[in-house]
Coordinates of C-alpha atoms in Angstrom, one line a residue:
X299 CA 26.5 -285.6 240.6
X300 CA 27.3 -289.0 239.8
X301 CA 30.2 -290.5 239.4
X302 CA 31.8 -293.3 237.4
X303 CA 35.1 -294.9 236.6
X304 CA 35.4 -295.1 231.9
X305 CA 37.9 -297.9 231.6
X306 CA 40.9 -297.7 233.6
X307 CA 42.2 -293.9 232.8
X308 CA 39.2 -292.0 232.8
X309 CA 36.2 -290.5 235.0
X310 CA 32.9 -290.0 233.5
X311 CA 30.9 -287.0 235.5
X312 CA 27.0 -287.2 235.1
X313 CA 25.0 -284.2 236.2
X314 CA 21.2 -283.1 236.2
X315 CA 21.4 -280.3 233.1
X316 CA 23.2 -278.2 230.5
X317 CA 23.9 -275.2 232.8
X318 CA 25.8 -277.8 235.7
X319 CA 27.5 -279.8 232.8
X320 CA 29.0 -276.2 231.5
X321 CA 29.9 -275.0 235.3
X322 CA 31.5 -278.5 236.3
X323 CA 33.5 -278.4 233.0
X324 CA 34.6 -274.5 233.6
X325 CA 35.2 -276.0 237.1
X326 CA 37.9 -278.8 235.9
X327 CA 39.4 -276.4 233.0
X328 CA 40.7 -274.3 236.6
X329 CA 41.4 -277.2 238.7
X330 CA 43.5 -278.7 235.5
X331 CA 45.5 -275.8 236.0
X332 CA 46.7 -276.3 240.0
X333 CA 48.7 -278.8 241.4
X334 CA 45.5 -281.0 242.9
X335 CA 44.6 -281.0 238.8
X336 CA 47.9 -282.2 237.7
X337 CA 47.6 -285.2 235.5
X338 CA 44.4 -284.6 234.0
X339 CA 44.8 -284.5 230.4
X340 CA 41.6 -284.1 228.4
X341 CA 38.0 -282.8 229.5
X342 CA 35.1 -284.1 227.3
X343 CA 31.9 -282.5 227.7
X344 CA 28.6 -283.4 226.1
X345 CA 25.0 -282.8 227.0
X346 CA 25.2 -283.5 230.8
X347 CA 28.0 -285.3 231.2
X348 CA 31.7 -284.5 231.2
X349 CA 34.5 -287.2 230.5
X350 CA 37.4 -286.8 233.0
X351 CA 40.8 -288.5 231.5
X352 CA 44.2 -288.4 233.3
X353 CA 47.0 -290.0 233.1
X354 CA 47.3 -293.2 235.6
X355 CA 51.0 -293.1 236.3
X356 CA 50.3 -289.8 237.7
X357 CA 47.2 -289.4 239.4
X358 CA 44.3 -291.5 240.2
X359 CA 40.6 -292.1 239.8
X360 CA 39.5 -291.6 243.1
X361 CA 41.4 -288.3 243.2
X362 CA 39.4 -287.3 240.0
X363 CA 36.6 -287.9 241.1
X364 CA 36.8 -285.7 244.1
X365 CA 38.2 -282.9 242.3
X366 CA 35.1 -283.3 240.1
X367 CA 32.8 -283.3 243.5
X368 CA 34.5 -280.3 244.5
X369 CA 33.2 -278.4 241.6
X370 CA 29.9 -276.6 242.1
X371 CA 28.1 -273.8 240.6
X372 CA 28.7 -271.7 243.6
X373 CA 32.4 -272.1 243.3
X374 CA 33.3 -271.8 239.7
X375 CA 33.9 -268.7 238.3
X376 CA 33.7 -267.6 234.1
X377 CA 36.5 -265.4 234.5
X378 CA 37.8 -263.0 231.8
X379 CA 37.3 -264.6 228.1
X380 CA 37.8 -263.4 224.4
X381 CA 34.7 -263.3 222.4
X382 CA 34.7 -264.5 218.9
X383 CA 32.9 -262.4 216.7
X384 CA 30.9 -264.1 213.6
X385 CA 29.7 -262.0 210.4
X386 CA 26.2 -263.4 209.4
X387 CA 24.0 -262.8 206.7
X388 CA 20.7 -263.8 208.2
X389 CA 19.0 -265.3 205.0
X390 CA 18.3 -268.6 206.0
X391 CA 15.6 -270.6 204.0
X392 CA 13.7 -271.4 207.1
X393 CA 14.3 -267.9 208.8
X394 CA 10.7 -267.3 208.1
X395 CA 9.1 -270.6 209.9
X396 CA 11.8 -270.2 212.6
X397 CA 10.5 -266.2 212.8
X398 CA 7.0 -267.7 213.3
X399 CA 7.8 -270.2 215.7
X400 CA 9.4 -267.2 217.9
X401 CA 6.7 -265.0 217.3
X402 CA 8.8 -262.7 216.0
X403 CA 9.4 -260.6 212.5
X404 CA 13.0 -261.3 210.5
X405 CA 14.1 -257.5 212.0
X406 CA 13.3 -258.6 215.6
X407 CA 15.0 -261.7 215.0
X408 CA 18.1 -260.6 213.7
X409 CA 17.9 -258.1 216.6
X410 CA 17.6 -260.7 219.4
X411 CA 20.0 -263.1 218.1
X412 CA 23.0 -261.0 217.3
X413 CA 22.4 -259.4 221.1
X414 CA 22.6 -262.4 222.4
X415 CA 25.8 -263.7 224.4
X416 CA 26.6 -267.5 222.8
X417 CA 29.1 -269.4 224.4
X418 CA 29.7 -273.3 223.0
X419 CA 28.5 -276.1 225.6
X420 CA 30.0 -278.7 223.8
X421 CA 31.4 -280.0 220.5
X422 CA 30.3 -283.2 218.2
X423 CA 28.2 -284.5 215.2
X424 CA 31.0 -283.1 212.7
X425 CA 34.5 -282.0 213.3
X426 CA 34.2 -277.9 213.8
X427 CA 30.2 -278.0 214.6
X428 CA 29.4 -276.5 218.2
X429 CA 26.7 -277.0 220.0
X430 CA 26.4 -272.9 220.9
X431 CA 23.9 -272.1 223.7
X432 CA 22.9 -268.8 225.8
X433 CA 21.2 -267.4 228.6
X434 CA 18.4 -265.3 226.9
X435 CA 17.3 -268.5 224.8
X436 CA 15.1 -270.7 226.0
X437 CA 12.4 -271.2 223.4
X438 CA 12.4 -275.5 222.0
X439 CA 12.8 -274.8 218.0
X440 CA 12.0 -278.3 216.2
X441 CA 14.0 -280.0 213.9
X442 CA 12.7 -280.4 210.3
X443 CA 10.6 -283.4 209.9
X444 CA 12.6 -284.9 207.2
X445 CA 16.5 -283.4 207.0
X446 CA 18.2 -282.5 204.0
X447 CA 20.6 -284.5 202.7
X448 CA 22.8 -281.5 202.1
X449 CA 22.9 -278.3 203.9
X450 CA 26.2 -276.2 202.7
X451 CA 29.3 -275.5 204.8
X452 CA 28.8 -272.0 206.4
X453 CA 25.1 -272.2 207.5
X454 CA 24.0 -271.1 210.7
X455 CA 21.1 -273.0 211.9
X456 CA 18.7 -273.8 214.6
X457 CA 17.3 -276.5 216.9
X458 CA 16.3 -277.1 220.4
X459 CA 17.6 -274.8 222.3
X460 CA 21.0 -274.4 220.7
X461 CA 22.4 -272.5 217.6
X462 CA 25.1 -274.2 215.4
X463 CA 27.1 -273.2 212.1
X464 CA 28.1 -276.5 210.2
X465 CA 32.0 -276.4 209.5
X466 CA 31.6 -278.7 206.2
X467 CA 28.7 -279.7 203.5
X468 CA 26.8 -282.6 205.2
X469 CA 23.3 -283.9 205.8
X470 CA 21.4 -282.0 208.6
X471 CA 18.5 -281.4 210.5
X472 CA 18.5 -277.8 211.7
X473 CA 16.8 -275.0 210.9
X474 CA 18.8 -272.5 208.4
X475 CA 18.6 -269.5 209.5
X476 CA 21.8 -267.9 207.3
X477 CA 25.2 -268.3 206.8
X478 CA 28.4 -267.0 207.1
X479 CA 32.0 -267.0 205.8
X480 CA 34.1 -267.9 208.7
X481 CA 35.9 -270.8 208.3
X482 CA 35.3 -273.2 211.6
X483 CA 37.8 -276.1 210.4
X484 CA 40.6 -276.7 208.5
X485 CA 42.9 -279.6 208.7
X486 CA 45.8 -277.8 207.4
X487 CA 45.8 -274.9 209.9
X488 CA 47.9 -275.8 212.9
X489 CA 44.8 -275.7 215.4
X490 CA 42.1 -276.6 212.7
X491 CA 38.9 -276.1 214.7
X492 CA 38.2 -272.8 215.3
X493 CA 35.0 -273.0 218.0
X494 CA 36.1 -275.5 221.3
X495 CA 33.9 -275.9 224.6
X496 CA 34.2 -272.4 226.4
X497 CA 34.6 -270.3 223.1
X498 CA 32.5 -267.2 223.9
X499 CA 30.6 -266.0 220.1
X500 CA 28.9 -262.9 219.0
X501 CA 26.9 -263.2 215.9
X502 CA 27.9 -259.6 213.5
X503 CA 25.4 -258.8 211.0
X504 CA 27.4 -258.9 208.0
X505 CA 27.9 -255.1 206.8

């Protein structure tokens, strides 16, 4: 892990992958919680790295850090989580090329990805869109070559190694796989994103 100070009130965690990033930031959600953790006030996760801000009149950044070197994947447990469950119609136009890149036929598909166990890594690239991950994926799905300059709000799409549902009609270069009605963000709802770092998700096939 390495470790770096992010202006004078924040920490700035770098680790080697996805998996550590998601245990170190389970890791600090608990610690935030005890008396060691007190004055930490947001967590920031992204690919491997995980942003450590506290408040300076209470604690400090050498005490951050070492909470965040204290972390470790042997340590840090999942503990008991709610699953969100997401209704999806799997008609994506580029279910069939993403079927063929499995190796798989739409049934299988539908089969393997709603059986799957999703949990978001980390949040970004539009307010509401989640960067959703899980164990039994590890196939590389490429982007399209050229994105569209417009993929609707709703759709549930494909790339790399992650699955995402875009929250609001915006350019995009995923893989649509289908779509769904949930609503992921709304500015008028007194917690307006719906899917944060940690959410557990089930993907429903929409009866």
């Amino acid at each position: 892990m390495r470790l770096m100070p992010a202006g004078t009130a924040a920490v700035l965690a770098e680790v080697a992958d996805l998996e550590e990033m998601m245990a170190l930031y389970r890791g600090l959600q608990q610690a935030r919680d005890t008396p060691e953790g007190h004055g930490i006030t947001e967590l920031v996760p992204a690919v491997r790295t995980v942003l450590i801000e506290f408040d300076a009149a209470i604690t400090t950044a050498r005490r951050v850090a070492a909470i965040a070197a204290e972390q470790s994947l042997a340590t840090v447990s999942d503990g008991a989580v709610d699953v969100l469950t997401i209704q999806a119609v799997y008609d994506g136009v580029d279910l069939d090329a993403t079927c063929a890149e499995l190796g798989m036929t739409r049934a299988a598909f539908v089969q393997w990805h709603t059986g799957l166990s999703w949990r978001v890594a980390f949040t970004g690239f539009a307010p509401g869109f989640g960067y959703l991950v899980a164990p039994g994926h590890t196939a590389s799905i490429p982007r399209l070559s050229e994105p569209r300059t417009r993929v609707p709000a709703g759709s549930i799409a494909m790339a790399d190694h992650f699955t995402g549902i875009y929250p609001s009609d915006s350019p995009g270069g995923w893989r649509i796989v289908g779509h769904t009605d949930h609503l992921l963000f709304d500015v008028d709802r007194p917690e307006p994103v719906t899917l944060t770092p940690g959410t557990a998700v089930r993907f429903e096939v929409r009866p």
